[in-house]
CSV table of C-alpha atoms in Angstrom, one decimal:
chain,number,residue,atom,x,y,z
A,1,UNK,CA,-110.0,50.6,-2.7
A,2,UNK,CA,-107.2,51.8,-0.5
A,3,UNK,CA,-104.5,49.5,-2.3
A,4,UNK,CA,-106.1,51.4,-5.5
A,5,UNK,CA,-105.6,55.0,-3.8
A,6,UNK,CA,-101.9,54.6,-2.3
A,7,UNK,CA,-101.0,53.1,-5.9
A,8,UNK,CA,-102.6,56.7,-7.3
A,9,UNK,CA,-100.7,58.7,-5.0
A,10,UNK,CA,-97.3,56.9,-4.8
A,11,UNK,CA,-97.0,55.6,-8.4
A,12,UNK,CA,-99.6,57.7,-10.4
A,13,UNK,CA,-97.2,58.8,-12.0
A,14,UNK,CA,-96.3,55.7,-13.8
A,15,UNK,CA,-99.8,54.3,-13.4
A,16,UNK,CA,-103.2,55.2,-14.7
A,17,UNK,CA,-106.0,55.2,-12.4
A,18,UNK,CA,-107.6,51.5,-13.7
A,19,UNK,CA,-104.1,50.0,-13.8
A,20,UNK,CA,-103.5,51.0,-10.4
A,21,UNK,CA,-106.8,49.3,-9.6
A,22,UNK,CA,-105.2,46.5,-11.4
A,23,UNK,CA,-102.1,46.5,-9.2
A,24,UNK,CA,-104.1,46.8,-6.0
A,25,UNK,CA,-106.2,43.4,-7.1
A,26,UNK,CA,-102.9,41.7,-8.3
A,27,UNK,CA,-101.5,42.4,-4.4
A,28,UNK,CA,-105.0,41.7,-2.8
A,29,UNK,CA,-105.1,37.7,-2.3
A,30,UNK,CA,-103.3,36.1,0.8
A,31,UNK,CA,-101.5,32.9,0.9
A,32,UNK,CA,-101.5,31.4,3.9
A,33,UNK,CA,-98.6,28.7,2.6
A,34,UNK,CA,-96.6,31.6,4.0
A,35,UNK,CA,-98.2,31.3,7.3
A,36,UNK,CA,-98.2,28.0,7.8
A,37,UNK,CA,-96.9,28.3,11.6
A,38,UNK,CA,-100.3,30.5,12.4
A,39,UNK,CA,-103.1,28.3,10.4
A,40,UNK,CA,-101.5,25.1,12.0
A,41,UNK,CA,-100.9,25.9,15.5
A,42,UNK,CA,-103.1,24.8,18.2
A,43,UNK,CA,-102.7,28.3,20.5
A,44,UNK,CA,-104.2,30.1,17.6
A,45,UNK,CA,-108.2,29.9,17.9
A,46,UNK,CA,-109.9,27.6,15.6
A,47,UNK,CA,-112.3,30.6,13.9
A,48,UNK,CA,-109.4,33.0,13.7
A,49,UNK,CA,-106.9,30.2,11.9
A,50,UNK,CA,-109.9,29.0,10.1
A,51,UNK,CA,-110.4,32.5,9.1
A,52,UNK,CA,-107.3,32.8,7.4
A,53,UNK,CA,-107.4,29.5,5.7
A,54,UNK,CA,-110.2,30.5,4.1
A,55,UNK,CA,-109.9,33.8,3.4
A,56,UNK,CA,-106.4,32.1,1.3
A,57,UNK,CA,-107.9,29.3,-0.5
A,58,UNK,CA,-111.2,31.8,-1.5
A,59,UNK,CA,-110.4,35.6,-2.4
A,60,UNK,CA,-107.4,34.1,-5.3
A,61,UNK,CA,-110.5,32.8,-7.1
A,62,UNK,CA,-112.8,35.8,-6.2
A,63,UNK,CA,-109.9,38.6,-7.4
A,64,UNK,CA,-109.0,37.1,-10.8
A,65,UNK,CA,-112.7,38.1,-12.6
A,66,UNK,CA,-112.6,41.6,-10.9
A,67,UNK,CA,-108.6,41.5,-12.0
A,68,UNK,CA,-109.7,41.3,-15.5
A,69,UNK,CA,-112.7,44.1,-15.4
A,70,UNK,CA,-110.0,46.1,-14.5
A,71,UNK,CA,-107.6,45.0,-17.0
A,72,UNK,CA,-110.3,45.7,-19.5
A,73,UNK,CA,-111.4,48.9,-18.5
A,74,UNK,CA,-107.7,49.9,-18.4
A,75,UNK,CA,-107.3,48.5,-22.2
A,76,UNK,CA,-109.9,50.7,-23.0
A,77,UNK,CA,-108.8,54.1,-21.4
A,78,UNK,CA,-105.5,53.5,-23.2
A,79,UNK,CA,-106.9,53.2,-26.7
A,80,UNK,CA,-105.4,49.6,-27.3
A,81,UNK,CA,-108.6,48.2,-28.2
A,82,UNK,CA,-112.3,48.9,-28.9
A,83,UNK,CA,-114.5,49.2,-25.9
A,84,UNK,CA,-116.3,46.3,-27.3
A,85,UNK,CA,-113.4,44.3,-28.1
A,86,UNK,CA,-112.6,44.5,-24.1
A,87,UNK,CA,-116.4,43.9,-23.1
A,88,UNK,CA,-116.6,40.6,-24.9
A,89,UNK,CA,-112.8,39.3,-23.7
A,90,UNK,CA,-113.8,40.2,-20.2
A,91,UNK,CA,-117.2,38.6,-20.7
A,92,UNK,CA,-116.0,35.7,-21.9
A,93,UNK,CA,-112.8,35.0,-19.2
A,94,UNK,CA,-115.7,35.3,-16.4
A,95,UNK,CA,-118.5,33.7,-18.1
A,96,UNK,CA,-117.2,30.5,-19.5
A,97,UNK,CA,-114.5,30.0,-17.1
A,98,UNK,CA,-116.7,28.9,-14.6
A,99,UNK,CA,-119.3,26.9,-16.8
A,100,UNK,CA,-116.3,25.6,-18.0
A,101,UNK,CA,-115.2,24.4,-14.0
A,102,UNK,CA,-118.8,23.8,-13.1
A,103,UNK,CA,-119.1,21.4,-15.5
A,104,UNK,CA,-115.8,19.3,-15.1
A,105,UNK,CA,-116.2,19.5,-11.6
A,106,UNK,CA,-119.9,18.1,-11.6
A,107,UNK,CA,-119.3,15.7,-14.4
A,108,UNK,CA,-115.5,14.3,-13.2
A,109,UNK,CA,-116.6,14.0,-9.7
A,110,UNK,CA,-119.7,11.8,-10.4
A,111,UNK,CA,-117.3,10.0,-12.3
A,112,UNK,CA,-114.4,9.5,-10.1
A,113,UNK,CA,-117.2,8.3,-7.7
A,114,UNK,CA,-119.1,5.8,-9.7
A,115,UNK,CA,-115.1,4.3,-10.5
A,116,UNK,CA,-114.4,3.9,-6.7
A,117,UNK,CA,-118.1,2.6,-6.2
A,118,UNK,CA,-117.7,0.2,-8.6
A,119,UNK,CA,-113.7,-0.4,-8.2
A,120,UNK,CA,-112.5,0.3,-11.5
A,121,UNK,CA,-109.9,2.6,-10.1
A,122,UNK,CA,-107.4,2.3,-7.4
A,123,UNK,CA,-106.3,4.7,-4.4
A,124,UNK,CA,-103.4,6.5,-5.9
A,125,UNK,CA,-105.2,7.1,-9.3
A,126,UNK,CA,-108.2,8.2,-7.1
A,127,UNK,CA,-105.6,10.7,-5.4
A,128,UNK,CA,-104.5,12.1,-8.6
A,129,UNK,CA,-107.9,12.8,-10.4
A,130,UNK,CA,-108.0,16.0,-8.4
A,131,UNK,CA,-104.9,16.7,-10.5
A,132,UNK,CA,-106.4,15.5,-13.4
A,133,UNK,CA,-109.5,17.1,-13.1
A,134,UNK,CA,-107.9,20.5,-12.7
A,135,UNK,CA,-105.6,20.6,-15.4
A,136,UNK,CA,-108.8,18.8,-17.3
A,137,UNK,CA,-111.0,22.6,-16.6
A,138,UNK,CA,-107.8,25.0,-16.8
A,139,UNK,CA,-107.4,23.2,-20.4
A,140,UNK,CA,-110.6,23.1,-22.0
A,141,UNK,CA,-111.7,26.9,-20.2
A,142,UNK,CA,-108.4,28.2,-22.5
A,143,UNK,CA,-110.0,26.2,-25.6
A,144,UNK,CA,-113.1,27.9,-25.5
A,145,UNK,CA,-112.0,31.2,-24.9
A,146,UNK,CA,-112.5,31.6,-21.1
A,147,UNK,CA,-110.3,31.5,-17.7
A,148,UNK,CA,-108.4,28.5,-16.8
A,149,UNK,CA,-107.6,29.6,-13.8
A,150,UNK,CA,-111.2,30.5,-12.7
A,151,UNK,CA,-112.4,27.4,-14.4
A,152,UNK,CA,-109.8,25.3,-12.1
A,153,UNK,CA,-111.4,27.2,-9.0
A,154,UNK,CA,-115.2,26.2,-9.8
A,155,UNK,CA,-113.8,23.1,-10.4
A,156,UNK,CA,-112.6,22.8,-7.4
A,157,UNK,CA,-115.7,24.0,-5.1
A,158,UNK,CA,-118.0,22.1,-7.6
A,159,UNK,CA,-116.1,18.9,-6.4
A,160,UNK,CA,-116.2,19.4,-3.3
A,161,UNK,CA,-119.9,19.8,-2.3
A,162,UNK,CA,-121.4,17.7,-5.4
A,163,UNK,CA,-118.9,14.8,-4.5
A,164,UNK,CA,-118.4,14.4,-0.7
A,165,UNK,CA,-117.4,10.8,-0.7
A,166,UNK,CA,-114.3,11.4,-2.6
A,167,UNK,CA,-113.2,14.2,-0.7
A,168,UNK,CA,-111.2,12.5,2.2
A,169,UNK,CA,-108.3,11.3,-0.4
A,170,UNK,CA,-108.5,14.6,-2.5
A,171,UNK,CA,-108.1,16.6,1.0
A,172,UNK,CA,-104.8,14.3,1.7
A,173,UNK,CA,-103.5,13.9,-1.7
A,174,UNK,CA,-104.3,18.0,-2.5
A,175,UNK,CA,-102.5,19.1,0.7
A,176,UNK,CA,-99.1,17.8,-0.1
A,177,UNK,CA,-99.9,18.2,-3.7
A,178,UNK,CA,-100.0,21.9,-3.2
A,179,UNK,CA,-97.4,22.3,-1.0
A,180,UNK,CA,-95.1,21.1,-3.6
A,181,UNK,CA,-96.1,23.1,-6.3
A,182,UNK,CA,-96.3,26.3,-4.0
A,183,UNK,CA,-92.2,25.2,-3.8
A,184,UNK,CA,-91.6,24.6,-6.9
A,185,UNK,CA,-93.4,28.6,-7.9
A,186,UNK,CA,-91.1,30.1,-5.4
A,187,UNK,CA,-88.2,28.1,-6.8
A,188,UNK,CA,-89.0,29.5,-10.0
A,189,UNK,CA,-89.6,33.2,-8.9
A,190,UNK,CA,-86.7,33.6,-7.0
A,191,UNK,CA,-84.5,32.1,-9.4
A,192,UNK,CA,-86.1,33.8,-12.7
A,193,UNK,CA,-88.3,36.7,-11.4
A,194,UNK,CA,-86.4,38.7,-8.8
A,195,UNK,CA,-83.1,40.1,-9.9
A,196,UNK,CA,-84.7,41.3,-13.8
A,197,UNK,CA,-87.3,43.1,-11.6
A,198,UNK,CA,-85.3,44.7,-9.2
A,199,UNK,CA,-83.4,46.5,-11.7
A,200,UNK,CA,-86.8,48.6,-12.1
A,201,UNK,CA,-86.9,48.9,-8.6
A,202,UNK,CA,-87.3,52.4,-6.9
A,203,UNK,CA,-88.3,54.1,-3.6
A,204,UNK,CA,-92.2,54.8,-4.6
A,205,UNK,CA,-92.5,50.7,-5.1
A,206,UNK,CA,-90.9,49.9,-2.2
A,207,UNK,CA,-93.2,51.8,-0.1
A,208,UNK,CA,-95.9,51.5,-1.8
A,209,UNK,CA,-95.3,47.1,-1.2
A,210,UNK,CA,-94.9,48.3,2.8
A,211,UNK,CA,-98.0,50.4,2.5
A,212,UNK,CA,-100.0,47.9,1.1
A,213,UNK,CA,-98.9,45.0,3.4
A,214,UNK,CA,-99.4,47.2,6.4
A,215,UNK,CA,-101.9,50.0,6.1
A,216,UNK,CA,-104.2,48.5,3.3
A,217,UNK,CA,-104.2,45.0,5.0
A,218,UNK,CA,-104.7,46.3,8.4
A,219,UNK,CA,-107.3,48.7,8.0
A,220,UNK,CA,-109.8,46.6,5.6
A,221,UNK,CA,-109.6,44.5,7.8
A,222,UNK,CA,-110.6,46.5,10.6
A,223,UNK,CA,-113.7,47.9,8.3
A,224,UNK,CA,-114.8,44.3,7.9
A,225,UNK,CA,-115.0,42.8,11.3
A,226,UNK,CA,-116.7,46.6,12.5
A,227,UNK,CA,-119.7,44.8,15.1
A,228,UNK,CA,-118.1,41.5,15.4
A,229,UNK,CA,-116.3,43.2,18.9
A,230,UNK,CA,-112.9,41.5,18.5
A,231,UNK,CA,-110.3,42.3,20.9
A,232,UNK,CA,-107.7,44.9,19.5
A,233,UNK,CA,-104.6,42.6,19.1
A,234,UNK,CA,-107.5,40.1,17.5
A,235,UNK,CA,-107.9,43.1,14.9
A,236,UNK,CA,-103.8,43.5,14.9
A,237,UNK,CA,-103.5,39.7,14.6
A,238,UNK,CA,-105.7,39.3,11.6
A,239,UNK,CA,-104.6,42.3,9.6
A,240,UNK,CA,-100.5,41.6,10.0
A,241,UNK,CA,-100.8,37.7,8.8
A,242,UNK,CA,-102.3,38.3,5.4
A,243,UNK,CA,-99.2,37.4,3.4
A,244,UNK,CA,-99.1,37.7,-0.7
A,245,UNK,CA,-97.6,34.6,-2.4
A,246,UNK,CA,-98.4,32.4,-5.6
A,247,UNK,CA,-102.0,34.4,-6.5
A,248,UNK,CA,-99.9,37.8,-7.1
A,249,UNK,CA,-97.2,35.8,-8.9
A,250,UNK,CA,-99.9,34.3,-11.1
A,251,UNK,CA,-101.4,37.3,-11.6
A,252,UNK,CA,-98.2,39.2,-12.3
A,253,UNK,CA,-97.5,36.5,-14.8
A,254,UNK,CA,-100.6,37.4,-16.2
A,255,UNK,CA,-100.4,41.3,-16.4
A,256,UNK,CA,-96.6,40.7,-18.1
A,257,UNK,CA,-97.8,38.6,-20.9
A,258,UNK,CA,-101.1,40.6,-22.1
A,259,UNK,CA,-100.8,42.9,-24.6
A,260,UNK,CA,-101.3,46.9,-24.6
A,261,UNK,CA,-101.2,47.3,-21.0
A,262,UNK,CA,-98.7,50.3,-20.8
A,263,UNK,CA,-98.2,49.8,-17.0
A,264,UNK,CA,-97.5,45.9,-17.3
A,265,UNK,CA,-93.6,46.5,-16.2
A,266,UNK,CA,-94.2,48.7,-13.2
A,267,UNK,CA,-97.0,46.5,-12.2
A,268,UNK,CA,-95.1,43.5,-12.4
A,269,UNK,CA,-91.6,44.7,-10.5
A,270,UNK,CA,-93.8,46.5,-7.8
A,271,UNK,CA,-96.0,42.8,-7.6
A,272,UNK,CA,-91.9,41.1,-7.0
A,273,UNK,CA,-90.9,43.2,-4.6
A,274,UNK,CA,-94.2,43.2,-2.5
A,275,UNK,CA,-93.7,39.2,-2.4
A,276,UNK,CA,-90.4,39.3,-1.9
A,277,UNK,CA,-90.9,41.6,1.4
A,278,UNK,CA,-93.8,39.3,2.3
A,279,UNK,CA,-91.8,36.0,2.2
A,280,UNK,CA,-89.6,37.5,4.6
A,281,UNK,CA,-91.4,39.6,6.6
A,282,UNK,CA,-94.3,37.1,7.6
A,283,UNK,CA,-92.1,33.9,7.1
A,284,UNK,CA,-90.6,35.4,10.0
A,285,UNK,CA,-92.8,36.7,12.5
A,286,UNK,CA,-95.5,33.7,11.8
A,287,UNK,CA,-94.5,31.7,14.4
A,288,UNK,CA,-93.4,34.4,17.3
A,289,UNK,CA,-96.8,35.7,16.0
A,290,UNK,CA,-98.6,32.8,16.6
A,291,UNK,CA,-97.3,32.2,20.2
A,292,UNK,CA,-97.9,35.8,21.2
A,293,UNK,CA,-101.6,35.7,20.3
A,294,UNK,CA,-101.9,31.9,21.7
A,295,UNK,CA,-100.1,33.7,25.1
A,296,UNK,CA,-103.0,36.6,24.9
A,297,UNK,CA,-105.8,34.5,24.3
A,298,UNK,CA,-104.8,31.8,26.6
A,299,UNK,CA,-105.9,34.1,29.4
A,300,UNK,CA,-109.4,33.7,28.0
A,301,UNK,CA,-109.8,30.3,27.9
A,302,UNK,CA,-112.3,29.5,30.9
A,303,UNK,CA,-114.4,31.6,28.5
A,304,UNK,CA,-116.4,30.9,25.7
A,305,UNK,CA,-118.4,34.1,25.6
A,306,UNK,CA,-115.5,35.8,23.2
A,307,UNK,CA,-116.2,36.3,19.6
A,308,UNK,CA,-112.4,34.7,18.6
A,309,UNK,CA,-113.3,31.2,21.2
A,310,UNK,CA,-116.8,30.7,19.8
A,311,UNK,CA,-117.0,26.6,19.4
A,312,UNK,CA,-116.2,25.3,16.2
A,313,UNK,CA,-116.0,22.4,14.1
A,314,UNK,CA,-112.1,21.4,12.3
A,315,UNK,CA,-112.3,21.7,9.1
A,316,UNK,CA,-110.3,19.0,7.6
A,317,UNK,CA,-108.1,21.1,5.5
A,318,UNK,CA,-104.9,21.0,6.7
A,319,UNK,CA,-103.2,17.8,7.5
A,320,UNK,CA,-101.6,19.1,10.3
A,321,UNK,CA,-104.8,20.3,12.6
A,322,UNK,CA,-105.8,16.2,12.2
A,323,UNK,CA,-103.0,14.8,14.2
């Protein structure tokens, strides 16, 4: 909402009000690729590192559906297509996208497992089913009309509570998986993406990236941890690392290929440049960042009484917290 309102007041202009909505959701999801010096290190708590892991791998899947509601609503106000013509395409990218991934995820787990059970397939082919399996749901959700990307996300979460016994090798396999392909996207948008969109470039998109890497970050998160009585540089901790990486670039990609979205350009340059700030900005501080909040909390140790050093399980998510 208040990604939504600074787009209003610094680029309504240029925007209408359900594009800037758009923009705000395009810029919403964190990656914490980015911060991969805070979710790794051992000074950091595990529920606040944890937090941020998840809050990266869950709110890109979460965004996209409301992404699109927007998109439609903003089709709509703009007289680019029938209201009903925007219901059904939003109706059908959130509804069949995920029976799409539900039903891969279900069906090619049970049968990944019965293969190793019954060793018809070996280790490495067994690591690359997740891959499989992915491009499997993104694939047939774009056949039948829905979401590939929200299929691939059901997909994903469908696999991993519906087929436990597979999930040690996906974890490993998935891990450096993904960190190559997160290179191989910021290969691409640095070399293709940056320099076209910085031509389009001006003062009310620049701030507006600050603004909603700063203020908009910072203060939702404040709002949502109201009553959880985190210490303040818990709070400042929390709301600075929530860097905007390969969700916002798919998203942009996205926005720039639809059709009759008037907005799509200044969307798009203003979704470059708030990445391109963010690669830098927490690339940077993520591991000074890390050691000062390791440094604060360290004093609190002895304790367990503190919201942010509450007991808890690893989860075995990133390679790095296993060794």
């Amino acid at each position: 909402m208040l990604g939504t309102i600074l787009a209003v007041l610094l680029l309504g202009g240029r925007l209408e009000f359900w594009e800037a909505a758009a923009l705000a959701t395009i810029l919403a999801p964190t990656d914490a690729a980015l911060g991969q010096a805070v979710v790794s290190s051992s000074r950091v708590p595990i529920c606040i590192r944890q937090s941020l892991n998840v809050e990266s791998g869950l709110n890109d899947g979460i965004c996209l559906p409301i992404l699109l509601i927007f998109l439609s609503l903003a089709g709509t106000m703009e007289g680019t297509g029938t209201a009903s013509f925007w219901f059904r395409f939003a109706a059908m990218q959130v509804i069949l996208g995920p029976i799409v991934g539900v039903a891969v995820g279900y069906i090619g787990g049970w049968l990944v497992s019965q293969s190793v059970r019954r060793k018809w397939i070996t280790h490495s082919f067994e690591d690359l089913s997740v891959l499989g399996l992915s491009l499997c749901a993104y694939a047939i959700a774009e056949l039948v009309g829905g979401n590939g990307f929200i299929a691939a996300f059901c997909a994903g979460l469908t696999l991993g509570n519906t087929a436990p016994s597979i999930c040690d090798c996906l974890y490993e396999f998935g891990e450096a998986e993904g960190q190559l392909l997160v290179l191989l996207i910021f290969m691409i948008y640095g070399s293709m993406m940056v320099f076209p969109a910085l031509d389009e470039v001006n003062w009310q998109m620049g701030l507006y990236a600050v603004a909603t890497l700063t203020i908009a970050r910072m203060v939702g998160v404040a709002i949502s941890v109201i009553g959880m009585k985190l210490r303040w540089y818990t709070i400042l901790f929390l709301g600075w690392f929530g860097p905007r990486g390969v969700a916002s670039i798919l998203y942009g990609l996205l926005i720039l290929e639809g059709d009759g979205i008037q907005g799509s350009e200044v969307m798009f340059s203003t979704m470059v440049v708030t990445v391109l700030i963010s690669v830098f900005a927490h690339g940077l501080t993520a591991f000074p960042g890390a050691n000062w909040y390791g440094k604060h909390m360290a004093r609190f140790k002895a304790t367990h009484d503190m919201p942010e050093l509450m007991p808890r399980s690893e989860m075995p998510v990133r390679l790095s917290w296993r060794k």
